[in-house]
């Protein structure tokens, strides 16, 4: 392959689109390895690259593969076509189906070509359809042939990107191509006759979309964040930015190069960073990064395709934010060399001084947080220094109380450092140490008892006024002339006195070891010592008195009561003694019966078991049942010994065969005879009978009271009724009480639950009452008729009135009557009186009209 770039072909490199063939620098093309050619024709594309100008040229090379000769056995030489000839043929007509002429004459033999790829530039402006190539068969001179194409872009989506004239075989592209959408197409060309019969075998067509530089590089992120330590050396990696180009990455259209456009701020140098043009790695290029001066850099990075050619390439930019991270390159320094404070003695957790420091590193980071230490001046550990997390100040705090009498002032030397160690090469500053002077102020301290609790030992029973000890206190304020006075704070038994000036303790009563105020032989009292300082202070001390026991308590016999059978047997009484004293003033005890009265030793005997127990039993063969007081003398082992005569009540009773007292025997032993027991039972029976009779009488009285109630049907009772009231008034002239209250029962439940139709005539009807006219205070006798008519009218018109006659109460009787006695009236019904007018008086007089009306039938 011959090529001339008009510059002596220096820096020219050749490539092919096949891995099977290579091209040397002189243009010689050779096979890279042994090949078995599947077809009779091979078409390759050779590209010439100018590495200096980045120019690129292409040419198509076609190889005709010759068969081995069967006669002479040598390989026929292939013919190499010139690029110009092939380009012309590609742009004109392709003959995929060629006829071969042999040396023996014309012999038709079908040979299928390998059609070279068809290159179509993307983004073509047309006009469309735009012819790509013409395909024809040499049989078209003999018969009519129809051409067609199939595949993606023809009859498969995307549809109708390519078309072909079925008669002429011209193939067209119908619209602009986009390599980023699809870079190549594989079609098949078909040739058939008019009947649809296949004339030629289908031929593969490869169409490649030639890339154009129509896409800018796009950064993955518009803003990149990175960091680098301050003081980093040149060449320190910071971050990587990446941009992608949708164009062909094997061509200059998709080869992206990076560069830094601007850097803000430009301090201490305008070129603090550089970027690898191919990888996008940003590294430091200069020294001097200092977070305390510049905390952040903003770098604008540009990505350009066409291998960074700014004249032809397309560009895009992104922002890289580089944060300078802090390192501990600034030691903390005290703002002053000396500090002072004051603390009262005996106080703890008090802040006496605040230490201020300055640190230029990043606040609230380990490089800034301060740690304080006391180097000297506090050997006993009275102080510590805590760090304020907000202000970073050191708070000198008292953790162990100081004593003014021991130390009046402290001179401390303190040092400050950071949580993080200093960076390499950084030394501590002389200002990282300071002195702290702390003055101790004197306060009035309370007196104290050097021996607390103080224990003394003495025998109980010492007389009143005995001096026990001197319980004195010490005032720690040596530089103050103060007096101490003493008093009792706690003396439960009020046995002790204390001298107010010297603390001498004497007894105010006899001390008794057996008292309830003694715990484990120890009596405890608390005393108060107070000075006369301003303000006064006081301290307490406890005195413990261990009381040694003396034999001051006689023994007591146990038990106080017992029972025994009236006849001697194995049933005996075990006795012992209790002594309030302690050893050696207790057992062994001596039990004996007194000689007076003589019947005691005659009837009873004591048998010793051990030093603490003995047995009391009957001496005689039989003793009458009853309760006996048996005196027993008990003597302890004290020095001198004490004795006590104790009485034990013994119940002597008849026993069964097991030796246990019977119930009757126990009662008899208690002092009750058979006659007394029978009398008690008769009294109980009489009492129960009286209670039963009283209950029966109460039930009968209740029943009689209920049977006296009037149960008359008001519809059959038209007589005047005498209402009985259990209350007497002041006579007929007394009109100041309300008769309706006398008819109101105590409860309404028995009326609400009563069976309908049974009702007392003297009961007040249930429901709303009619409102009767208010009578005058002093009515005139002539108004009685009007008064009765108004009441009758109100009763007739009352919707709540019951549907039967009821008694209307008129409590006004007038001042007198001119008529005679009603008893003189003839009750005979044989007169001519007409009672029909009773029908006009309303429903309440209907029953009366039925009884007296009706004329002759009645």
mmCIF file of C-alpha atoms in Angstrom, residues 20-229:
data_model
loop_
_atom_site.group_PDB
_atom_site.id
_atom_site.type_symbol
_atom_site.label_atom_id
_atom_site.label_comp_id
_atom_site.label_asym_id
_atom_site.label_seq_id
_atom_site.Cartn_x
_atom_site.Cartn_y
_atom_site.Cartn_z
ATOM 1 C CA UNK A 20 -5.477 -11.580 10.324
ATOM 2 C CA UNK A 21 -3.464 -9.000 8.369
ATOM 3 C CA UNK A 22 -0.917 -6.347 9.286
ATOM 4 C CA UNK A 23 0.904 -3.584 7.386
ATOM 5 C CA UNK A 24 4.582 -2.791 7.844
ATOM 6 C CA UNK A 25 5.975 0.743 7.974
ATOM 7 C CA UNK A 26 6.940 0.536 4.269
ATOM 8 C CA UNK A 27 3.327 -0.323 3.322
ATOM 9 C CA UNK A 28 3.829 -4.058 2.836
ATOM 10 C CA UNK A 29 0.713 -6.030 3.850
ATOM 11 C CA UNK A 30 1.177 -9.577 5.117
ATOM 12 C CA UNK A 31 -0.787 -12.336 6.780
ATOM 13 C CA UNK A 32 -0.268 -12.428 10.535
ATOM 14 C CA UNK A 33 -0.625 -16.231 10.625
ATOM 15 C CA UNK A 34 -1.675 -19.168 8.462
ATOM 16 C CA UNK A 35 -5.213 -18.674 7.120
ATOM 17 C CA UNK A 36 -7.867 -20.786 5.464
ATOM 18 C CA UNK A 37 -9.837 -18.365 3.301
ATOM 19 C CA UNK A 38 -13.556 -19.233 3.262
ATOM 20 C CA UNK A 39 -14.377 -17.147 0.192
ATOM 21 C CA UNK A 40 -12.868 -16.248 -3.143
ATOM 22 C CA UNK A 41 -12.623 -12.563 -2.411
ATOM 23 C CA UNK A 42 -11.367 -10.615 0.641
ATOM 24 C CA UNK A 43 -11.820 -6.896 1.156
ATOM 25 C CA UNK A 44 -9.983 -5.028 3.913
ATOM 26 C CA UNK A 45 -9.823 -1.415 5.037
ATOM 27 C CA UNK A 46 -6.390 0.084 5.630
ATOM 28 C CA UNK A 47 -6.040 3.221 7.754
ATOM 29 C CA UNK A 48 -3.021 5.515 7.706
ATOM 30 C CA UNK A 49 -2.446 7.579 10.900
ATOM 31 C CA UNK A 50 -0.276 10.704 11.046
ATOM 32 C CA UNK A 51 0.797 10.851 14.679
ATOM 33 C CA UNK A 52 1.958 14.447 14.401
ATOM 34 C CA UNK A 53 -1.028 16.095 12.761
ATOM 35 C CA UNK A 54 -3.537 13.451 13.991
ATOM 36 C CA UNK A 55 -4.704 13.061 10.411
ATOM 37 C CA UNK A 56 -6.341 9.884 9.218
ATOM 38 C CA UNK A 57 -6.787 8.405 5.735
ATOM 39 C CA UNK A 58 -8.551 5.227 4.631
ATOM 40 C CA UNK A 59 -8.421 2.976 1.579
ATOM 41 C CA UNK A 60 -10.106 -0.295 0.587
ATOM 42 C CA UNK A 61 -7.945 -3.220 -0.515
ATOM 43 C CA UNK A 62 -9.520 -6.189 -2.323
ATOM 44 C CA UNK A 63 -7.850 -9.596 -2.564
ATOM 45 C CA UNK A 64 -8.890 -12.224 -5.106
ATOM 46 C CA UNK A 65 -8.086 -15.650 -3.713
ATOM 47 C CA UNK A 66 -6.819 -18.070 -6.396
ATOM 48 C CA UNK A 67 -7.367 -21.822 -6.228
ATOM 49 C CA UNK A 68 -4.537 -24.327 -6.378
ATOM 50 C CA UNK A 69 -3.962 -25.578 -9.982
ATOM 51 C CA UNK A 70 -4.624 -29.276 -10.434
ATOM 52 C CA UNK A 71 -2.113 -29.463 -13.337
ATOM 53 C CA UNK A 72 0.982 -27.567 -12.408
ATOM 54 C CA UNK A 73 0.418 -27.552 -8.642
ATOM 55 C CA UNK A 74 1.370 -23.900 -8.096
ATOM 56 C CA UNK A 75 -0.772 -21.134 -6.526
ATOM 57 C CA UNK A 76 -2.188 -18.482 -8.777
ATOM 58 C CA UNK A 77 -1.261 -14.981 -7.867
ATOM 59 C CA UNK A 78 -3.973 -12.725 -6.596
ATOM 60 C CA UNK A 79 -4.511 -9.366 -8.161
ATOM 61 C CA UNK A 80 -4.243 -6.326 -5.958
ATOM 62 C CA UNK A 81 -6.690 -3.600 -6.873
ATOM 63 C CA UNK A 82 -5.885 0.032 -6.542
ATOM 64 C CA UNK A 83 -7.828 2.028 -3.960
ATOM 65 C CA UNK A 84 -9.105 4.429 -6.529
ATOM 66 C CA UNK A 85 -10.574 1.659 -8.594
ATOM 67 C CA UNK A 86 -12.364 0.138 -5.613
ATOM 68 C CA UNK A 87 -13.760 3.395 -4.386
ATOM 69 C CA UNK A 88 -15.053 4.102 -7.811
ATOM 70 C CA UNK A 89 -16.581 0.665 -8.042
ATOM 71 C CA UNK A 90 -18.133 0.959 -4.572
ATOM 72 C CA UNK A 91 -19.731 4.223 -5.427
ATOM 73 C CA UNK A 92 -20.970 2.906 -8.716
ATOM 74 C CA UNK A 93 -22.076 -0.726 -8.978
ATOM 75 C CA UNK A 94 -21.414 -3.845 -6.962
ATOM 76 C CA UNK A 95 -21.474 -7.191 -8.759
ATOM 77 C CA UNK A 96 -21.857 -9.669 -5.952
ATOM 78 C CA UNK A 97 -22.574 -12.444 -8.368
ATOM 79 C CA UNK A 98 -19.655 -12.742 -10.891
ATOM 80 C CA UNK A 99 -19.003 -15.254 -13.659
ATOM 81 C CA UNK A 100 -15.547 -16.853 -13.897
ATOM 82 C CA UNK A 101 -13.864 -17.710 -17.269
ATOM 83 C CA UNK A 102 -11.570 -20.709 -17.088
ATOM 84 C CA UNK A 103 -8.577 -21.471 -19.288
ATOM 85 C CA UNK A 104 -10.388 -24.341 -20.981
ATOM 86 C CA UNK A 105 -13.111 -22.124 -22.347
ATOM 87 C CA UNK A 106 -16.255 -20.460 -21.052
ATOM 88 C CA UNK A 107 -17.681 -22.306 -18.108
ATOM 89 C CA UNK A 108 -20.377 -20.693 -15.968
ATOM 90 C CA UNK A 109 -19.487 -21.110 -12.278
ATOM 91 C CA UNK A 110 -21.159 -18.992 -9.547
ATOM 92 C CA UNK A 111 -18.788 -17.153 -7.247
ATOM 93 C CA UNK A 112 -20.126 -15.076 -4.333
ATOM 94 C CA UNK A 113 -18.197 -11.977 -3.393
ATOM 95 C CA UNK A 114 -17.637 -10.624 0.076
ATOM 96 C CA UNK A 115 -19.019 -7.131 -0.252
ATOM 97 C CA UNK A 116 -16.830 -4.538 1.503
ATOM 98 C CA UNK A 117 -18.489 -2.580 4.310
ATOM 99 C CA UNK A 118 -20.474 0.441 3.270
ATOM 100 C CA UNK A 119 -19.550 3.527 5.284
ATOM 101 C CA UNK A 120 -22.221 6.137 5.954
ATOM 102 C CA UNK A 121 -21.326 9.341 7.816
ATOM 103 C CA UNK A 122 -23.676 10.264 10.668
ATOM 104 C CA UNK A 123 -25.619 13.514 10.803
ATOM 105 C CA UNK A 124 -25.710 13.835 7.012
ATOM 106 C CA UNK A 125 -27.882 16.731 5.839
ATOM 107 C CA UNK A 126 -29.184 14.893 2.793
ATOM 108 C CA UNK A 127 -31.067 15.322 0.577
ATOM 109 C CA UNK A 128 -32.833 12.063 1.379
ATOM 110 C CA UNK A 129 -33.212 9.413 0.230
ATOM 111 C CA UNK A 130 -29.485 9.380 -0.408
ATOM 112 C CA UNK A 131 -28.009 6.667 -2.636
ATOM 113 C CA UNK A 132 -25.429 4.461 -1.020
ATOM 114 C CA UNK A 133 -24.660 1.773 -3.589
ATOM 115 C CA UNK A 134 -26.169 -0.148 -6.534
ATOM 116 C CA UNK A 135 -26.395 -3.909 -6.486
ATOM 117 C CA UNK A 136 -26.923 -5.932 -9.655
ATOM 118 C CA UNK A 137 -26.577 -9.442 -10.964
ATOM 119 C CA UNK A 138 -25.094 -10.285 -14.382
ATOM 120 C CA UNK A 139 -28.204 -12.370 -15.040
ATOM 121 C CA UNK A 140 -30.259 -9.228 -15.404
ATOM 122 C CA UNK A 141 -29.387 -9.261 -19.101
ATOM 123 C CA UNK A 142 -31.192 -12.550 -19.534
ATOM 124 C CA UNK A 143 -34.185 -12.245 -17.208
ATOM 125 C CA UNK A 144 -35.960 -9.585 -15.224
ATOM 126 C CA UNK A 145 -34.684 -9.559 -11.659
ATOM 127 C CA UNK A 146 -36.187 -7.977 -8.559
ATOM 128 C CA UNK A 147 -33.923 -6.879 -5.701
ATOM 129 C CA UNK A 148 -34.766 -6.593 -1.986
ATOM 130 C CA UNK A 149 -33.021 -6.169 1.366
ATOM 131 C CA UNK A 150 -33.868 -7.591 4.782
ATOM 132 C CA UNK A 151 -32.570 -7.089 8.289
ATOM 133 C CA UNK A 152 -32.482 -4.476 11.026
ATOM 134 C CA UNK A 153 -33.053 -1.088 9.457
ATOM 135 C CA UNK A 154 -34.953 -2.503 6.496
ATOM 136 C CA UNK A 155 -37.857 -4.747 7.446
ATOM 137 C CA UNK A 156 -36.990 -4.957 11.158
ATOM 138 C CA UNK A 157 -37.051 -2.117 13.714
ATOM 139 C CA UNK A 158 -35.947 0.516 13.185
ATOM 140 C CA UNK A 159 -37.963 0.150 9.999
ATOM 141 C CA UNK A 160 -37.184 1.662 6.584
ATOM 142 C CA UNK A 161 -33.866 3.249 7.476
ATOM 143 C CA UNK A 162 -32.597 1.720 4.241
ATOM 144 C CA UNK A 163 -34.487 1.035 1.032
ATOM 145 C CA UNK A 164 -33.669 -0.470 -2.358
ATOM 146 C CA UNK A 165 -35.084 0.032 -5.828
ATOM 147 C CA UNK A 166 -36.334 -3.437 -6.760
ATOM 148 C CA UNK A 167 -35.626 -2.910 -10.470
ATOM 149 C CA UNK A 168 -32.385 -0.989 -10.594
ATOM 150 C CA UNK A 169 -30.921 -2.345 -7.322
ATOM 151 C CA UNK A 170 -29.996 1.109 -6.043
ATOM 152 C CA UNK A 171 -29.820 1.174 -2.250
ATOM 153 C CA UNK A 172 -30.680 4.349 -0.322
ATOM 154 C CA UNK A 173 -30.513 5.703 3.218
ATOM 155 C CA UNK A 174 -33.740 7.519 4.070
ATOM 156 C CA UNK A 175 -32.748 9.713 7.053
ATOM 157 C CA UNK A 176 -29.734 11.011 8.980
ATOM 158 C CA UNK A 177 -27.805 8.387 10.920
ATOM 159 C CA UNK A 178 -26.707 8.598 14.540
ATOM 160 C CA UNK A 179 -23.719 6.455 15.469
ATOM 161 C CA UNK A 180 -24.441 6.859 19.172
ATOM 162 C CA UNK A 181 -27.867 5.335 18.557
ATOM 163 C CA UNK A 182 -26.587 2.460 16.355
ATOM 164 C CA UNK A 183 -23.083 2.076 15.029
ATOM 165 C CA UNK A 184 -23.624 -0.615 12.337
ATOM 166 C CA UNK A 185 -26.266 -2.467 10.372
ATOM 167 C CA UNK A 186 -26.243 -5.963 8.908
ATOM 168 C CA UNK A 187 -28.508 -6.421 5.885
ATOM 169 C CA UNK A 188 -28.988 -9.175 3.324
ATOM 170 C CA UNK A 189 -29.547 -8.514 -0.365
ATOM 171 C CA UNK A 190 -31.827 -10.836 -2.329
ATOM 172 C CA UNK A 191 -32.270 -11.341 -6.120
ATOM 173 C CA UNK A 192 -35.371 -13.149 -7.429
ATOM 174 C CA UNK A 193 -37.097 -13.428 -10.798
ATOM 175 C CA UNK A 194 -40.547 -12.188 -11.600
ATOM 176 C CA UNK A 195 -42.062 -15.382 -10.200
ATOM 177 C CA UNK A 196 -40.271 -14.984 -6.903
ATOM 178 C CA UNK A 197 -37.793 -17.738 -7.573
ATOM 179 C CA UNK A 198 -34.330 -17.248 -6.154
ATOM 180 C CA UNK A 199 -31.869 -16.285 -8.823
ATOM 181 C CA UNK A 200 -28.828 -15.701 -6.665
ATOM 182 C CA UNK A 201 -27.850 -16.597 -3.124
ATOM 183 C CA UNK A 202 -28.431 -13.801 -0.522
ATOM 184 C CA UNK A 203 -25.446 -11.526 -0.004
ATOM 185 C CA UNK A 204 -24.492 -9.919 3.358
ATOM 186 C CA UNK A 205 -24.212 -6.153 3.432
ATOM 187 C CA UNK A 206 -22.430 -4.430 6.348
ATOM 188 C CA UNK A 207 -23.121 -0.757 6.806
ATOM 189 C CA UNK A 208 -20.992 1.202 9.274
ATOM 190 C CA UNK A 209 -21.960 4.625 10.540
ATOM 191 C CA UNK A 210 -18.903 6.833 10.455
ATOM 192 C CA UNK A 211 -18.523 8.784 13.696
ATOM 193 C CA UNK A 212 -18.610 12.543 13.708
ATOM 194 C CA UNK A 213 -17.565 14.718 16.645
ATOM 195 C CA UNK A 214 -21.083 15.681 17.652
ATOM 196 C CA UNK A 215 -20.994 14.993 21.423
ATOM 197 C CA UNK A 216 -19.307 16.997 24.137
ATOM 198 C CA UNK A 217 -17.594 15.273 27.020
ATOM 199 C CA UNK A 218 -19.914 14.967 29.983
ATOM 200 C CA UNK A 219 -18.640 14.874 33.571
ATOM 201 C CA UNK A 220 -20.145 12.237 35.826
ATOM 202 C CA UNK A 221 -20.658 14.917 38.503
ATOM 203 C CA UNK A 222 -20.830 18.641 38.102
ATOM 204 C CA UNK A 223 -19.237 19.163 41.505
ATOM 205 C CA UNK A 224 -16.467 16.985 42.918
ATOM 206 C CA UNK A 225 -15.381 17.118 46.546
ATOM 207 C CA UNK A 226 -11.937 16.177 47.696
ATOM 208 C CA UNK A 227 -9.564 16.877 50.528
ATOM 209 C CA UNK A 228 -5.863 17.121 51.171
ATOM 210 C CA UNK A 229 -3.936 17.578 54.386
#
